[in-house]
Coordinates of C-alpha atoms and ligand atoms in Angstrom, one line a residue:
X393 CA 136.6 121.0 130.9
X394 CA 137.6 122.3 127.8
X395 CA 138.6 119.3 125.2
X396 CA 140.6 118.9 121.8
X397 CA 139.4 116.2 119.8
X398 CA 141.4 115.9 116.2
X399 CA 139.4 113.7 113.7
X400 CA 136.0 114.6 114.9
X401 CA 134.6 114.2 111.7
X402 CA 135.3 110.5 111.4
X403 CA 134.0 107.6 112.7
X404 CA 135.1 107.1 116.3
X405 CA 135.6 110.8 116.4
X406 CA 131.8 111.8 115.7
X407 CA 130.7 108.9 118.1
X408 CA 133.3 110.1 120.7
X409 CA 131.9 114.3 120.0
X410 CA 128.1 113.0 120.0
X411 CA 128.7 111.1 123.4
X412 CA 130.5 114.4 125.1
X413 CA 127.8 116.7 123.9
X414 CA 125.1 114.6 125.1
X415 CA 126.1 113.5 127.7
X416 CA 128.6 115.6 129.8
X417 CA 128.9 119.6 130.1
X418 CA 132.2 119.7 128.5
X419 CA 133.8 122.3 125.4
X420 CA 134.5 120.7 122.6
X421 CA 136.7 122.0 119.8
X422 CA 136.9 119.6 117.1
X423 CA 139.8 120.0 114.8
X424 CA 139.2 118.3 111.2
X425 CA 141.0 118.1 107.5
X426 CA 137.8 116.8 106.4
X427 CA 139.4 113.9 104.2
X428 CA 137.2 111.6 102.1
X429 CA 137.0 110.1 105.8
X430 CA 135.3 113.1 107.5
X431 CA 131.5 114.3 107.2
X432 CA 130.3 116.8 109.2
X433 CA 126.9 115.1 108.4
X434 CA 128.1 113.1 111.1
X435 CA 127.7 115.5 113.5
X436 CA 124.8 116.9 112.1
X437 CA 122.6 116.0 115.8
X438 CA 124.7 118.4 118.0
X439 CA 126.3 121.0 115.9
X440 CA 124.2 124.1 116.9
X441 CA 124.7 122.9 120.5
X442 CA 127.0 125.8 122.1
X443 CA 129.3 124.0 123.8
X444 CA 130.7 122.5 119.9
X445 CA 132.8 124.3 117.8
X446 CA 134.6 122.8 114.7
X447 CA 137.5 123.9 112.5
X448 CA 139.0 122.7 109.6
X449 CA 142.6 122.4 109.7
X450 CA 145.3 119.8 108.8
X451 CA 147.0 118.7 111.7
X452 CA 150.4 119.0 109.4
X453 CA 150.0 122.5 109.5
X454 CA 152.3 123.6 112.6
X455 CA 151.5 127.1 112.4
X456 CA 147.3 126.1 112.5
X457 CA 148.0 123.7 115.0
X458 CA 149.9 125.8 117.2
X459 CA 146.7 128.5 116.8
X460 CA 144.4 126.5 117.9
X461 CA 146.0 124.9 120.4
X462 CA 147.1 127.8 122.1
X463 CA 144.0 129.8 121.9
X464 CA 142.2 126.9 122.7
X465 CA 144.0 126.3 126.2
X466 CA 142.6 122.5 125.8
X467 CA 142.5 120.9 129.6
X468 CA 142.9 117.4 127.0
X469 CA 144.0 116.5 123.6
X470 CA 142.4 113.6 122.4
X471 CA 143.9 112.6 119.3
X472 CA 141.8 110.5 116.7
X473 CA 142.4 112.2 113.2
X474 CA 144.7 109.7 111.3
X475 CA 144.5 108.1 108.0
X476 CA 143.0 104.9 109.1
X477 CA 142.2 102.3 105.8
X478 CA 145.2 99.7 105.9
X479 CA 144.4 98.6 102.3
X480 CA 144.9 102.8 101.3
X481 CA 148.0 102.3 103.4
X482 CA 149.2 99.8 101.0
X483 CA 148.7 101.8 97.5
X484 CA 149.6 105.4 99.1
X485 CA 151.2 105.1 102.4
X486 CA 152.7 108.4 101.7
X487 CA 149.8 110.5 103.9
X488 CA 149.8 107.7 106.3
X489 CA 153.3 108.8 107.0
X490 CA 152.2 112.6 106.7
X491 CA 149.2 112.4 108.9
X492 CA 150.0 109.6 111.2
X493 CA 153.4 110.5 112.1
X494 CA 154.3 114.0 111.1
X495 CA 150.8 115.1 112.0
X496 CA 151.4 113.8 115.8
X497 CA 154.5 114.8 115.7
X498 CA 153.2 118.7 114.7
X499 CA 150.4 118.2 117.4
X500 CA 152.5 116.6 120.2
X501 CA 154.9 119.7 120.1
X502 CA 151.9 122.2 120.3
X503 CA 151.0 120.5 123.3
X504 CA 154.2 121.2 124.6
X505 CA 153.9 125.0 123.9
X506 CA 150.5 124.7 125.7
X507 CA 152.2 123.0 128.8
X508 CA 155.0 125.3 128.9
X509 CA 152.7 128.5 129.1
X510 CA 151.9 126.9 132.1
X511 CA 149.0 125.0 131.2
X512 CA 147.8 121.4 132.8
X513 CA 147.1 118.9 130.2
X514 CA 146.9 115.4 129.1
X515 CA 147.3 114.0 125.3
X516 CA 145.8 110.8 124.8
X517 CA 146.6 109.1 121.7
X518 CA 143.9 106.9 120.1
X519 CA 145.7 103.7 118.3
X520 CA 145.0 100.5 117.0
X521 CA 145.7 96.8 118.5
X522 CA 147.4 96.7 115.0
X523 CA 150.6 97.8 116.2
X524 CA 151.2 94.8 118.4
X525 CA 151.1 92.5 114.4
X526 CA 149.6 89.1 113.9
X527 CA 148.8 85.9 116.8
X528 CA 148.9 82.9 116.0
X529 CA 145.8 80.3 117.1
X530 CA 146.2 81.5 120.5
X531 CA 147.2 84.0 123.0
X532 CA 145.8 87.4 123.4
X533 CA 147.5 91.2 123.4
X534 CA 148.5 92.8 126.4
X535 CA 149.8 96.2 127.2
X536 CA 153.3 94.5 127.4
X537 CA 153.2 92.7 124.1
X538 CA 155.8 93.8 121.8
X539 CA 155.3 95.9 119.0
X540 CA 155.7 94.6 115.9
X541 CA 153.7 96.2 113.0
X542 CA 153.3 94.6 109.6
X543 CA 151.3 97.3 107.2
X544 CA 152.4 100.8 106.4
X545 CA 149.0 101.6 108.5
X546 CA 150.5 100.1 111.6
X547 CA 153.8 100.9 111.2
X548 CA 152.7 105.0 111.2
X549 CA 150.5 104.1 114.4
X550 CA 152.8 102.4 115.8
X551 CA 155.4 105.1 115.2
X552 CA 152.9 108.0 116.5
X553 CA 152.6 105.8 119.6
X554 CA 156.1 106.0 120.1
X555 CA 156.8 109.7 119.7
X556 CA 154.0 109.9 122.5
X557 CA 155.3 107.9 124.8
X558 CA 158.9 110.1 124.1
X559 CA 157.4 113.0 124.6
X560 CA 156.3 112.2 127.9
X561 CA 159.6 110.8 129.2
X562 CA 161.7 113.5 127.6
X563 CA 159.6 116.6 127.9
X564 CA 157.1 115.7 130.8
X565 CA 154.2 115.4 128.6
X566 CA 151.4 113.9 130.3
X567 CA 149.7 111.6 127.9
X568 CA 147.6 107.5 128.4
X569 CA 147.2 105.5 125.0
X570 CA 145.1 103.8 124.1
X571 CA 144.6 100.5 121.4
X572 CA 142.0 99.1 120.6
X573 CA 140.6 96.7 118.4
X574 CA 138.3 96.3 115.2
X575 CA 135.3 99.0 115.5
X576 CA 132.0 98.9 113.6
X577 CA 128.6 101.1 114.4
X578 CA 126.6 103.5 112.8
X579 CA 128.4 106.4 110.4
X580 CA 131.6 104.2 109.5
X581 CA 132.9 105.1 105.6
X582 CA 131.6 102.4 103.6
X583 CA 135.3 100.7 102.5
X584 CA 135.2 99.0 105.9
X585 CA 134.3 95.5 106.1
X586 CA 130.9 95.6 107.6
X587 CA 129.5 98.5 106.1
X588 CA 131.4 97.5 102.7
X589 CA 129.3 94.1 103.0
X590 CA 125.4 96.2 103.5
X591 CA 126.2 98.7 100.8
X592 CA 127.5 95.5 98.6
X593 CA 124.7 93.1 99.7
X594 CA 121.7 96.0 99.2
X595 CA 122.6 96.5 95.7
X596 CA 122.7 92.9 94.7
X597 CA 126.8 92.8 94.5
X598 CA 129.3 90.4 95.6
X599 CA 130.6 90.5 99.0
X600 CA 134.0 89.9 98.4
X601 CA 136.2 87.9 101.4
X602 CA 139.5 88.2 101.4
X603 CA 141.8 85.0 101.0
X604 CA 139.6 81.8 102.9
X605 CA 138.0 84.3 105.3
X606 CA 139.6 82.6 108.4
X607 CA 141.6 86.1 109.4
X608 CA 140.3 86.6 112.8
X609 CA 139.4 90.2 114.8
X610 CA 138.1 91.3 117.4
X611 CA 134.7 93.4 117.5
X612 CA 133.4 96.0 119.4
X613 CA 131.3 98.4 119.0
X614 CA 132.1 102.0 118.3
X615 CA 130.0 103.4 121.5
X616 CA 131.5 101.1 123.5
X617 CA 135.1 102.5 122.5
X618 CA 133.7 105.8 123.1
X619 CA 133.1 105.3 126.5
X620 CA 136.1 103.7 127.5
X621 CA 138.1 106.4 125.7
X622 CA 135.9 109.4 127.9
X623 CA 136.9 107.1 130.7
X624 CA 140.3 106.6 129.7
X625 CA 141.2 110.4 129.2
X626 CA 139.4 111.3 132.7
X627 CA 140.2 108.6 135.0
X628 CA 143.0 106.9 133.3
X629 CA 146.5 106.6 134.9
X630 CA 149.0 109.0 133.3
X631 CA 151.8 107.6 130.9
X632 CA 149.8 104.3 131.3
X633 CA 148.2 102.2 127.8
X634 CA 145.2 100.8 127.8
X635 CA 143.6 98.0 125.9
X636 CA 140.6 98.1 124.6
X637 CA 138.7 95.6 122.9
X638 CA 135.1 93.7 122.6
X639 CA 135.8 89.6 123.7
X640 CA 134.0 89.0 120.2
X641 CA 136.4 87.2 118.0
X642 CA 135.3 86.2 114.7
X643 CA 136.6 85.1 111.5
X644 CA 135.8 87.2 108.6
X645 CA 133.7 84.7 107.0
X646 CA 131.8 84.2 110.2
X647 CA 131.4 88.2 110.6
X648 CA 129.9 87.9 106.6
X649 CA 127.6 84.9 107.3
X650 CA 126.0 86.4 110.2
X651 CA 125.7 89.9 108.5
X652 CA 123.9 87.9 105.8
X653 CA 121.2 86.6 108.5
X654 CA 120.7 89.8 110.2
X655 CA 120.1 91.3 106.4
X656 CA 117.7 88.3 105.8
X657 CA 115.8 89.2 108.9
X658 CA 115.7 93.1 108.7
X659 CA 115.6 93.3 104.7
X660 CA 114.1 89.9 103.9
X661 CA 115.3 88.1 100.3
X662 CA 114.4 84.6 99.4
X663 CA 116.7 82.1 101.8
X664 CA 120.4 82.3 101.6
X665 CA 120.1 84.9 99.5
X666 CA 123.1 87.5 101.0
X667 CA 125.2 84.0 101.5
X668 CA 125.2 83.4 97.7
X669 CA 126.5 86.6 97.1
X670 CA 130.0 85.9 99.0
X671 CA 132.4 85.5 96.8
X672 CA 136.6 84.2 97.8
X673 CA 139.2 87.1 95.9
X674 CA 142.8 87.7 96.7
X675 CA 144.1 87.9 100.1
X676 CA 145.4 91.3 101.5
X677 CA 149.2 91.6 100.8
X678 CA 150.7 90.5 104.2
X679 CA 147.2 90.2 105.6
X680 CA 147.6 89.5 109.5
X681 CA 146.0 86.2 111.0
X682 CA 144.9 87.0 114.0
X683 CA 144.5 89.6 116.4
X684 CA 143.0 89.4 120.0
X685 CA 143.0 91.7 123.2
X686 CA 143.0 91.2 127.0
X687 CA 141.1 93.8 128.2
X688 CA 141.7 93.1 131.5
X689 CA 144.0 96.0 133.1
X690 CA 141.0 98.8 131.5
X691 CA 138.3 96.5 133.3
X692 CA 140.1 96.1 136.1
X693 CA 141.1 99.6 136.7
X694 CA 138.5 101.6 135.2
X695 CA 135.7 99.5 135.3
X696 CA 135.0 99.7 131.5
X697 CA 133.6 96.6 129.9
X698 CA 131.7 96.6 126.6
X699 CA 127.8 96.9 126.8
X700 CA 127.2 95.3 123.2
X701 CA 127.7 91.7 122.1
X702 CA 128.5 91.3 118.5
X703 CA 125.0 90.3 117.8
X704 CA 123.3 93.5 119.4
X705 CA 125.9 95.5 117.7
X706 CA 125.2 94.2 114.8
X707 CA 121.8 94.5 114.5
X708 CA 121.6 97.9 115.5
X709 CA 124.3 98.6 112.9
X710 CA 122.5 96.8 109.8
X711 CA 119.4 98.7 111.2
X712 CA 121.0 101.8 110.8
X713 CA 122.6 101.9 107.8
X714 CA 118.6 100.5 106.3
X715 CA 117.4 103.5 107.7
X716 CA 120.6 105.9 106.8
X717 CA 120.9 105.4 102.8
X718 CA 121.1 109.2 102.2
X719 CA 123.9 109.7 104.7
X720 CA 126.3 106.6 103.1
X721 CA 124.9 108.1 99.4
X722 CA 126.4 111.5 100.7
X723 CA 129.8 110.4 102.4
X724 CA 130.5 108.0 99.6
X725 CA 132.0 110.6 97.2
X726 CA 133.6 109.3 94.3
X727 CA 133.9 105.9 96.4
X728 CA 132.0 103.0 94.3
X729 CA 133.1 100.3 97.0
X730 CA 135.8 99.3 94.5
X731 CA 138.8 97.1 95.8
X732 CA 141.8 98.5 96.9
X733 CA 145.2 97.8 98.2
X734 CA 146.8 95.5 95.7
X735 CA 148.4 97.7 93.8
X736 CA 151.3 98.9 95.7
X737 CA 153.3 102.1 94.4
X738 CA 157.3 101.6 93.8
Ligands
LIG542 P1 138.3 107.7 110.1 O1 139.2 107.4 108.9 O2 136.9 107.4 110.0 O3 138.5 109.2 110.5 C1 139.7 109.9 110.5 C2 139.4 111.4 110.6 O4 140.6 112.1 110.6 C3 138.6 111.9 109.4 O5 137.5 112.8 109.8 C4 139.6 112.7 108.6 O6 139.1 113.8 107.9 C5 140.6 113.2 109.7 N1 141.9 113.5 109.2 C6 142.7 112.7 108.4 N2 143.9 113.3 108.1 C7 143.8 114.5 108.8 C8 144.8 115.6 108.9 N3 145.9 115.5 108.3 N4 144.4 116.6 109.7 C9 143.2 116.7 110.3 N5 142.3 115.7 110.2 C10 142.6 114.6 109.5 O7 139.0 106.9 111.3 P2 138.4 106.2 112.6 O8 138.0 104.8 112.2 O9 137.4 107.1 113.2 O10 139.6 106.1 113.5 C11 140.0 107.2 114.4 C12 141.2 106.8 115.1 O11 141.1 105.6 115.8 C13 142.4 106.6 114.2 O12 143.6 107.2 114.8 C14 142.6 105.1 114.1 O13 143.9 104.8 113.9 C15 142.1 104.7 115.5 N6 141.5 103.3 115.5 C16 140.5 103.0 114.6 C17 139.9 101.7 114.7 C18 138.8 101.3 113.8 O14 138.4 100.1 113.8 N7 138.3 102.2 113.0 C19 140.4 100.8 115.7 C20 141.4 101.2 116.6 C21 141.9 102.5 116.5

């Protein structure tokens, strides 16, 4: 099978790559803007492999996208590349807007060249839990649960899933989506909460909780949404969503505390240390409470269910990024893990 992946060179997207190469016999072209987000260090491990080919396009482009796509002749589109950081969303949500909407928008209508050539294909849109909003104390998200997204971040995701689920009842597109929840693992950009807290904690700085920490997510770890998204795109039901999640809800405070032990235990500092550094600052502008998935239908259908718990996941994480300083030094950029996303633009 030949397969599209846009965003390769991010986070989910270089897990997702790394897993296909490894571990199946599939093509993979992997289309990438290379943002502050993207790092083809990430995909270091398999890019010589034959079967991988990468180029660097903006998925904006219609005239590149059309290229590729059509030369390509992709049997699936799995779409990943987005701008991704809600607290970015909230100072600039301008190229959330660009890339999340226009960009699927540009992508969704190559697909529909591709499919009117003749071609038999399926888009799968990768999206976040996010687009359902905020729980309260209790309940969890299903497929049915009504959208109703509260950043700019979700608001574009939410839109993109949208247009995808349009394109398949206007035009015939074949396409599954999927949401999922909060992901953490190896190779994540270092403004995201856990690998924000290592970076901060390893250099003696304040690990900075928004609000009274008691925001709750749900974990799960970024292999784990690799393979339901493989599974997803290959056995999932056409025009059907899929939730995907990791049963681990924590507070953030709780995720911080424990990342504190597991730092005692693999880089050991006198007792309590990493818990002295947390420090309370000013919530996230309409910073959602709570969010939690069923992940029943995916289990149910698919079979999928998450081989980490959040304390494997989190060890092997820490662990990683200990043994990975030169590849968070490189990706960092001009990033000094300074707070952002209180400082909305008019
Ligand atoms: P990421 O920010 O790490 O990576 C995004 C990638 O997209 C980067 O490589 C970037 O260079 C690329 N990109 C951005 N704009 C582009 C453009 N205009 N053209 C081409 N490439 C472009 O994001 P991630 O965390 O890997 O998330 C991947 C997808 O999964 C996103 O669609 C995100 O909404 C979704 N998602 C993420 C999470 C999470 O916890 N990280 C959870 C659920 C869903």
């Amino acid at each position: 099978m030949k397969i599209l992946i846009t965003g390769g060179a991010g986070f989910i997207g270089s897990a997702l790559i790394r897993l296909l190469i490894n571990e199946t016999d599939h093509e993979i072209l992997n289309v990438d803007k290379l943002t502050y987000a993207g790092n083809l260090e990430s995909l270091k491990s398999i890019t010589n492999n034959p079967r991988y080919k990468f180029i660097c396009a903006d998925i904006c482009d219609s005239e590149a996208v059309n290229r590729f796509v059509l030369e390509f002749r992709p049997d699936k589109i799995m779409h990943l590349a987005a701008e991704s950081h809600v607290d970015r969303s909230v100072d600039a949500p301008g190229d959330f807007i660009e890339t999340n909407i226009v960009g699927t928008y540009t992508l969704l209508n190559a697909a529909r060249r591709l499919q009117d050539s003749g071609a038999d294909l399926l888009f799968h849109h990768v999206s976040t839990d996010e687009v359902f909003g905020s729980l309260g104390a209790t309940g969890l998200f299903t497929e049915t649960t009504p959208y109703s997204p509260r950043s700019p971040y979700s608001a574009s995701k939410a839109s993109s899933d949208h247009l995808v689920r349009a394109w398949g009842e206007t035009y015939g597109l074949p396409f599954v989506i999927t949401n999922c929840s909060n992901n953490y693992g190896p190779y994540q950009f270092p403004e995201k909460l856990i690998p924000l807290m290592i970076m901060n904690a390893l250099a003696k700085k304040p690990l900075p909780i928004y609000g009274n920490g008691e925001n709750v997510r749900d974990w799960l770890y970024v292999d784990d949404h690799a393979r339901a998204l493989y599974m997803v795109a290959t056995e999932g039901q056409v025009g059907e969503t899929y939730n995907i999640g990791g049963n681990s809800e924590k507070t953030n405070l709780d995720v911080v505390n424990t990342l504190c032990d597991v730092m005692n235990e693999l880089q050991p500092a006198e007792k309590f240390y990493y818990r002295k550094l947390i420090i309370h600052v000013t919530d996230r502008p309409g910073h959602d409470l709570r969010y939690a998935i069923d992940t029943s239908k995916i289990k149910r259908e698919l079979g999928w269910q998450p081989e980490e718990s959040f304390d494997t996941g989190l060890r092997k994480t820490v662990n990683w990024y200990l043994n990975n300083l030169p590849w968070c030094k490189a990706v960092a950029g001009g990033y000094g893990q300074e707070r952002l996303g209180l400082q909305p633009v008019n």
